[in-house]
Structures are given as C-alpha cells and as structure tokens.
Amino acid sequence: MTIQQLLKTAPVTTLLLVSFIGLFIMQVLTGVDANNPSTEALLKWGANALPFTMGDDPWRLVSSAFLHIGLMHLLFNGFAMYFFGQVAEPMFGSAKFLALFLLAAIGGNLLNSYVTWQGILEGTGQPGISAGASGGIMGIGAALLIAAVFKISVNGLVLNLKSLILIMGINLVYGFAVPGIDNAGHIGGAVTGLIIALAIGIVHRQRMAAIMQTVAINQSHYQANTQTTTQNNYQTSYIDQSTISNVDLDNNAHFDDDTGVNLAINTNANRVHIIDQETIEQKTAVKPAFIWQLLPWLVMLLISIGFVWWWQDIHQQIVQVLKAVE
C-alpha cells in the first residue's frame, strides 16, 4: 500500500505515523540522542513517570504514547501501527479507531503507574519511566482479535484469528522475556482494546441480524406481490368474460356479493394493507442497528470516567503517603 492509498483509506493511521516521526525529528534537532535519549530529555518531551503523571501532569498519559525511546523503538512501533492500522481503521471507522488508540494508550499507562505504585508500597519497586505507542497498538491488535471472532470483514476479507493470536502472543512473550519492556502498559492497552471491541462486535451482530431480517421481509414482500398480482389477473379475466359482459359499469355501481367483483376490490385493499404493514416492519427491522451504534461510544465514555476515577485514586494515595512521611 502506497502513502497515497494509506492516506485515503486510513487517514488517522497516517496522521499518527506522521506525529510519531515528526516528534522524533524535533527531539533530534534539539540535541536529543537518536539512539539513547536521556531520562531528562524524555521527561522534558512528555514521558510517563509516576511522580509527574500521578501528580500535576496527567497529560503525560497521552503525550507519552507519541514519544519513543530511540530510533529502533520508533521503527518497531511505526511498523506495527502501519500493519494494524491499515486494517483496523477502515473496519472500525476513523473516529472509533482514534478513540480506541488513545484510550488503550491511557489504560496501559494507568496500569503501569498502578503496578509501579503498588511495588513502591510493597518495597519491591521504584519509580521508572515509560514511553511509546505500544499500549495503544496492543489495544488495536486486541480489537482485531475480537473482530476476527465476530467475523467482521473489511473490503470483503475476514481476518485470520490464528495469525492474530500468534502475533499478539509473540509480542507478550517478547515483553516478558526482554528486560525493560513495559508489560503492564501492553496488558492494560490490550484489555482496554478488548472491552471496546466487544461493544463494536455486539453492534456488528445486531446490524447483521437487522439486515437478515430486512432481507427476509423483502423476500416475503416480493412473494406476496407476485401472488396477489397473479390472483388479480385471474379474477379480472373471469369477471370480464362471465359476469359483467352486458353490464354498464360506473365508479359508483353496487354489485351483489355473489358476482365476484367485490372479491377483487377487497383483495386490492388487503394488498395495500399488507404493503403498509410490511413497510412498517421493514423500518422497525432497521432501527436496532442505529440504536446499537451508540453502544461503543457509551462503553468508551464509561471507560473514560473509570480512568479519571483510577487516576484520582492513585493520586490521592500518593498525596496521603507524602503527608504521612512529612
């Protein structure tokens, strides 16, 4: 896929990649080491660090997702974003894709801060520093796993579940095998992505059910119209030949029930009634898809509220400990 095609089909993915690269170039131009940036430089550019993020700089929960620790880190995450994004963004839509990435990144950073804080309380850990888009990317990868389970397709192609499980498994194993990898950030991002994608998957099933119901109604409608038309043609022919050949008809004429004319008129009335009823049912069949479309956004709103509460909880614990120490 060329850059022009990527920009057309996955504009948010392109924007994220450009922001990663642009921020890295700005760091290098200001004198930051491209391969081994210092802790001070990373903090200056918005890395996630417990005393700052859980203190006066909660914005680091987002900024750290665009910051990378060295060129190799940037290349690895850039390739993963390209690999997942070109599939996930057309599948979920640009708005949901961006929200998914940001919330997964925040969820990963929050879990990292929580684990770090618990380690400090237990005397087994110390404040560290983390940066990178890995949490958000793991969230996207986990969302694609759910999409494969729900058989959500993009451009007519269904994702291979086994391949996705293999890729995600390799990333998690690599994180635990290599020192210095933010495993909590990866897990937190993946769990956030799974929850959001479940809501998207449920909406997909509701939409497919509505489509199948609509198709069934349309088939029934077509069959009813065909049958009614055939009956009307037969009845008209019968009446013209046998019943009213010598009768002068006008629009206000009245006929006996035995002539058969009223039967044709009632049939047409019933046909109109059938069509109206099926039109109402068809509209009703489509409504659940629009209602259920709100579910992912509602879930993301609840996740956002939960993240705010989580940050405040850790923040208050740190403040209380600091007051006790003083």
Coordinates of C-alpha atoms in Angstrom, one line a residue:
M1 CA 0.0 0.0 0.0
T2 CA 1.4 3.4 -1.0
I3 CA 1.4 6.5 1.1
Q4 CA -1.4 8.0 -1.0
Q5 CA -3.5 4.9 -0.6
L6 CA -2.9 4.8 3.1
L7 CA -3.9 8.4 3.5
K8 CA -7.1 7.7 1.6
T9 CA -8.2 4.6 3.4
A10 CA -6.6 5.2 6.8
P11 CA -6.1 8.9 7.4
V12 CA -5.9 8.6 11.2
T13 CA -3.2 5.9 10.9
T14 CA -1.3 8.2 8.6
L15 CA -1.6 11.1 11.0
L16 CA -0.4 9.0 13.9
L17 CA 2.6 7.8 12.0
V18 CA 3.5 11.4 10.9
S19 CA 3.1 12.6 14.5
F20 CA 5.5 9.8 15.8
I21 CA 8.1 10.6 13.2
G22 CA 7.7 14.4 13.5
L23 CA 8.1 14.4 17.3
F24 CA 11.2 12.2 17.0
I25 CA 12.7 14.5 14.4
M26 CA 12.0 17.5 16.6
Q27 CA 13.8 15.8 19.5
V28 CA 16.8 15.0 17.4
L29 CA 17.0 18.6 16.1
T30 CA 17.1 19.9 19.6
G31 CA 20.1 17.7 20.5
V32 CA 18.4 14.6 21.9
D33 CA 20.4 11.4 21.2
A34 CA 18.5 9.5 18.5
N35 CA 19.5 6.0 19.8
N36 CA 19.8 6.5 23.6
P37 CA 17.9 9.6 24.8
S38 CA 18.5 10.6 28.4
T39 CA 15.9 10.4 31.1
E40 CA 15.9 14.2 31.4
A41 CA 15.2 14.6 27.7
L42 CA 12.3 12.0 27.8
L43 CA 10.7 13.8 30.8
K44 CA 11.0 17.1 29.0
W45 CA 9.2 15.7 26.0
G46 CA 6.3 14.1 27.9
A47 CA 7.3 10.6 29.0
N48 CA 5.2 8.8 31.6
A49 CA 6.7 8.8 35.1
L50 CA 4.8 8.1 38.3
P51 CA 5.7 11.3 40.3
F52 CA 4.8 13.5 37.4
T53 CA 1.9 11.7 35.7
M54 CA 0.1 11.0 39.0
G55 CA 1.0 14.5 40.2
D56 CA 0.5 17.7 38.3
D57 CA 1.0 16.3 34.8
P58 CA -1.8 13.8 33.9
W59 CA -1.5 14.9 30.3
R60 CA 1.6 12.6 30.2
L61 CA -0.9 9.6 30.0
V62 CA -1.5 10.8 26.3
S63 CA 1.8 12.5 25.4
S64 CA 3.9 9.5 26.2
A65 CA 2.1 7.5 23.6
F66 CA 3.6 9.7 20.9
L67 CA 7.1 9.7 22.3
H68 CA 9.6 6.9 21.5
I69 CA 12.9 5.9 23.3
G70 CA 15.3 5.7 20.3
L71 CA 15.1 5.1 16.6
M72 CA 14.6 1.3 16.8
H73 CA 11.7 1.8 19.2
L74 CA 10.1 4.2 16.7
L75 CA 10.6 1.9 13.8
F76 CA 9.2 -1.1 15.5
N77 CA 6.1 0.7 16.7
G78 CA 5.7 2.5 13.4
F79 CA 5.6 -0.7 11.5
A80 CA 3.1 -2.2 14.0
M81 CA 0.9 0.8 13.7
Y82 CA 1.0 0.6 9.9
F83 CA 0.4 -3.2 9.9
F84 CA -2.6 -3.0 12.3
G85 CA -3.9 0.5 11.3
Q86 CA -4.5 -0.1 7.6
V87 CA -6.9 -2.9 8.5
A88 CA -8.4 -1.7 11.8
E89 CA -9.2 1.9 10.7
P90 CA -11.4 1.0 7.7
M91 CA -13.0 -1.7 9.7
F92 CA -13.9 0.3 12.8
G93 CA -14.1 3.8 11.3
S94 CA -11.6 6.6 11.8
A95 CA -13.3 8.2 14.9
K96 CA -13.6 4.9 16.8
F97 CA -10.1 3.9 15.7
L98 CA -8.6 7.1 17.1
A99 CA -10.6 6.8 20.3
L100 CA -9.6 3.2 20.7
F101 CA -5.9 4.0 20.3
L102 CA -6.0 6.9 22.8
L103 CA -8.0 5.0 25.4
A104 CA -5.8 1.9 25.1
A105 CA -2.7 4.0 25.5
I106 CA -4.1 5.7 28.6
G107 CA -5.2 2.4 30.0
G108 CA -1.7 1.0 29.5
N109 CA -0.1 4.0 31.2
L110 CA -2.5 3.9 34.1
L111 CA -1.9 0.2 34.7
N112 CA 1.9 0.9 34.5
S113 CA 1.5 3.6 37.1
Y114 CA -0.7 1.4 39.3
V115 CA 1.8 -1.5 39.2
T116 CA 4.7 0.8 39.9
W117 CA 2.9 2.4 42.9
Q118 CA 2.0 -1.0 44.4
G119 CA 5.6 -2.1 44.0
I120 CA 6.8 1.1 45.9
L121 CA 4.3 0.4 48.7
E122 CA 5.5 -3.2 49.0
G123 CA 9.1 -2.2 48.8
T124 CA 9.8 -4.2 45.7
G125 CA 9.8 -1.4 43.1
Q126 CA 10.8 2.1 42.3
P127 CA 9.6 4.9 40.0
G128 CA 10.5 4.4 36.4
I129 CA 9.9 6.0 33.0
S130 CA 7.9 4.7 30.0
A131 CA 7.1 6.0 26.6
G132 CA 5.9 4.7 23.3
A133 CA 2.7 3.8 21.3
S134 CA 2.9 0.1 22.4
G135 CA -0.1 0.3 24.7
G136 CA -2.4 1.8 22.1
I137 CA -1.1 -0.6 19.4
M138 CA -1.7 -3.6 21.6
G139 CA -5.2 -2.3 22.1
I140 CA -5.8 -2.2 18.4
G141 CA -4.3 -5.7 18.0
A142 CA -6.7 -7.0 20.7
A143 CA -9.6 -5.3 19.0
L144 CA -8.7 -7.0 15.7
L145 CA -8.8 -10.3 17.6
I146 CA -12.4 -9.7 18.7
A147 CA -13.2 -8.6 15.1
A148 CA -11.9 -12.0 13.9
V149 CA -14.0 -13.8 16.5
F150 CA -17.2 -11.8 15.4
K151 CA -16.2 -12.4 11.7
I152 CA -16.2 -8.6 11.0
S153 CA -14.8 -8.2 7.4
V154 CA -13.0 -5.3 5.8
N155 CA -13.2 -4.9 2.0
G156 CA -14.8 -8.4 1.9
L157 CA -11.9 -10.0 3.7
V158 CA -12.3 -11.7 7.1
L159 CA -9.3 -11.7 9.5
N160 CA -7.3 -14.8 10.3
L161 CA -7.9 -15.4 14.0
K162 CA -4.9 -17.9 14.4
S163 CA -2.5 -15.4 12.8
L164 CA -3.6 -12.6 15.1
I165 CA -3.3 -14.8 18.2
L166 CA 0.2 -15.7 17.1
I167 CA 1.2 -12.1 16.6
M168 CA -0.2 -10.9 19.9
G169 CA 1.3 -13.9 21.7
I170 CA 4.7 -13.2 20.3
N171 CA 4.5 -9.6 21.5
L172 CA 3.5 -10.5 25.0
V173 CA 6.2 -13.3 25.3
Y174 CA 8.8 -10.9 24.0
G175 CA 7.8 -8.3 26.5
F176 CA 8.3 -10.7 29.4
A177 CA 11.5 -12.2 28.0
V178 CA 13.3 -8.9 27.4
P179 CA 14.1 -6.6 30.3
G180 CA 12.9 -3.0 30.2
I181 CA 9.7 -3.7 28.3
D182 CA 6.6 -2.1 29.8
N183 CA 4.5 -5.3 30.2
A184 CA 1.9 -3.5 32.3
G185 CA 1.4 -0.9 29.5
H186 CA 0.9 -3.7 27.0
I187 CA -1.6 -5.6 29.1
G188 CA -3.5 -2.5 30.1
G189 CA -3.8 -1.4 26.4
A190 CA -4.8 -4.9 25.3
V191 CA -7.6 -5.2 27.9
T192 CA -8.9 -1.7 27.1
G193 CA -9.0 -2.7 23.4
L194 CA -10.8 -5.9 24.1
I195 CA -13.6 -4.2 26.0
I196 CA -14.2 -1.6 23.4
A197 CA -14.0 -4.1 20.6
L198 CA -16.6 -6.3 22.3
A199 CA -19.0 -3.4 22.1
I200 CA -18.2 -3.0 18.5
G201 CA -18.7 -6.7 17.9
I202 CA -22.1 -6.7 19.5
V203 CA -23.2 -3.8 17.3
H204 CA -22.0 -5.7 14.3
R205 CA -24.1 -8.8 15.2
Q206 CA -27.1 -6.6 15.8
R207 CA -26.6 -4.9 12.4
M208 CA -26.3 -8.2 10.6
A209 CA -29.4 -9.5 12.3
A210 CA -31.3 -6.4 11.2
I211 CA -30.0 -6.9 7.7
M212 CA -31.1 -10.5 7.6
Q213 CA -34.5 -9.6 8.9
T214 CA -34.9 -6.9 6.3
V215 CA -33.9 -9.3 3.5
A216 CA -36.4 -11.9 4.8
I217 CA -39.1 -9.2 4.8
N218 CA -38.3 -8.1 1.3
Q219 CA -38.4 -11.6 0.1
S220 CA -41.8 -12.1 1.7
H221 CA -43.0 -8.8 0.3
Y222 CA -41.9 -9.8 -3.2
Q223 CA -43.6 -13.2 -3.0
A224 CA -46.8 -11.6 -1.7
N225 CA -46.9 -9.1 -4.5
T226 CA -46.3 -11.8 -7.1
Q227 CA -49.0 -14.0 -5.7
T228 CA -51.5 -11.1 -5.4
T229 CA -50.8 -9.9 -9.0
T230 CA -51.4 -13.4 -10.3
Q231 CA -54.7 -13.7 -8.5
N232 CA -55.9 -10.3 -9.6
N233 CA -55.2 -11.1 -13.3
Y234 CA -57.2 -14.3 -13.0
Q235 CA -60.1 -12.6 -11.2
T236 CA -60.3 -9.8 -13.7
S237 CA -60.3 -12.2 -16.6
Y238 CA -63.1 -14.2 -15.0
I239 CA -65.3 -11.2 -14.4
D240 CA -64.9 -9.7 -17.8
Q241 CA -65.8 -12.9 -19.5
S242 CA -68.7 -14.3 -17.5
T243 CA -70.2 -11.9 -15.1
I244 CA -70.3 -8.3 -16.4
S245 CA -70.1 -8.7 -20.1
N246 CA -73.6 -7.0 -20.6
V247 CA -73.5 -4.6 -17.6
D248 CA -72.8 -0.9 -18.0
L249 CA -70.4 -0.1 -15.0
D250 CA -69.6 3.2 -13.4
N251 CA -67.4 4.2 -10.4
N252 CA -70.4 4.2 -8.1
A253 CA -72.0 1.0 -9.2
H254 CA -73.0 -1.6 -6.5
F255 CA -72.8 -5.3 -7.0
D256 CA -74.0 -8.3 -5.2
D257 CA -71.7 -10.3 -3.1
D258 CA -72.2 -13.3 -5.5
T259 CA -70.8 -11.5 -8.6
G260 CA -67.2 -11.8 -7.5
V261 CA -66.4 -8.1 -8.2
N262 CA -66.2 -7.2 -4.6
L263 CA -63.8 -10.0 -4.0
A264 CA -61.3 -8.4 -6.4
I265 CA -61.8 -5.0 -4.7
N266 CA -61.2 -6.4 -1.2
T267 CA -58.2 -8.2 -2.4
N268 CA -56.6 -5.0 -3.6
A269 CA -57.5 -3.3 -0.3
N270 CA -55.9 -6.2 1.6
R271 CA -52.8 -5.9 -0.7
V272 CA -52.4 -2.3 0.3
H273 CA -52.8 -3.2 3.9
I274 CA -50.1 -5.9 3.5
I275 CA -47.7 -3.5 1.8
D276 CA -48.2 -0.9 4.6
Q277 CA -47.7 -3.4 7.3
E278 CA -44.5 -4.8 5.7
T279 CA -43.2 -1.2 5.2
I280 CA -43.6 -0.6 8.9
E281 CA -42.0 -3.9 9.8
Q282 CA -39.1 -3.1 7.4
K283 CA -38.5 0.2 9.1
T284 CA -38.7 -1.4 12.5
A285 CA -36.1 -4.0 11.4
V286 CA -33.5 -1.3 10.6
K287 CA -34.0 0.7 13.8
P288 CA -32.0 -1.6 16.2
A289 CA -28.8 -1.0 14.1
F290 CA -29.0 2.7 14.7
I291 CA -29.8 2.3 18.4
W292 CA -27.0 -0.2 19.0
Q293 CA -24.5 2.0 17.2
L294 CA -24.4 4.1 20.4
L295 CA -23.1 1.2 22.4
P296 CA -19.3 1.6 21.6
W297 CA -19.4 5.3 22.4
L298 CA -21.2 4.6 25.7
V299 CA -18.6 2.0 26.6
M300 CA -15.8 4.4 25.8
L301 CA -17.4 7.1 27.8
L302 CA -17.7 4.7 30.8
I303 CA -14.1 3.7 30.4
S304 CA -13.0 7.4 30.3
I305 CA -14.9 8.0 33.5
G306 CA -13.3 5.0 35.1
F307 CA -9.9 6.2 34.0
V308 CA -10.5 9.5 35.7
W309 CA -11.5 7.8 38.9
W310 CA -8.5 5.5 38.7
W311 CA -6.1 8.4 38.3
Q312 CA -7.7 10.3 41.2
D313 CA -7.5 7.2 43.4
I314 CA -3.7 6.7 42.8
H315 CA -3.1 10.4 43.1
Q316 CA -4.9 10.6 46.5
Q317 CA -3.0 7.6 47.8
I318 CA 0.3 9.3 46.8
V319 CA -0.7 12.5 48.5
Q320 CA -1.7 10.8 51.7
V321 CA 1.6 8.9 51.9
L322 CA 3.6 12.0 51.3
K323 CA 1.7 13.8 54.0
A324 CA 2.3 10.9 56.4
V325 CA 6.0 11.0 55.6
E326 CA 6.2 14.7 56.3

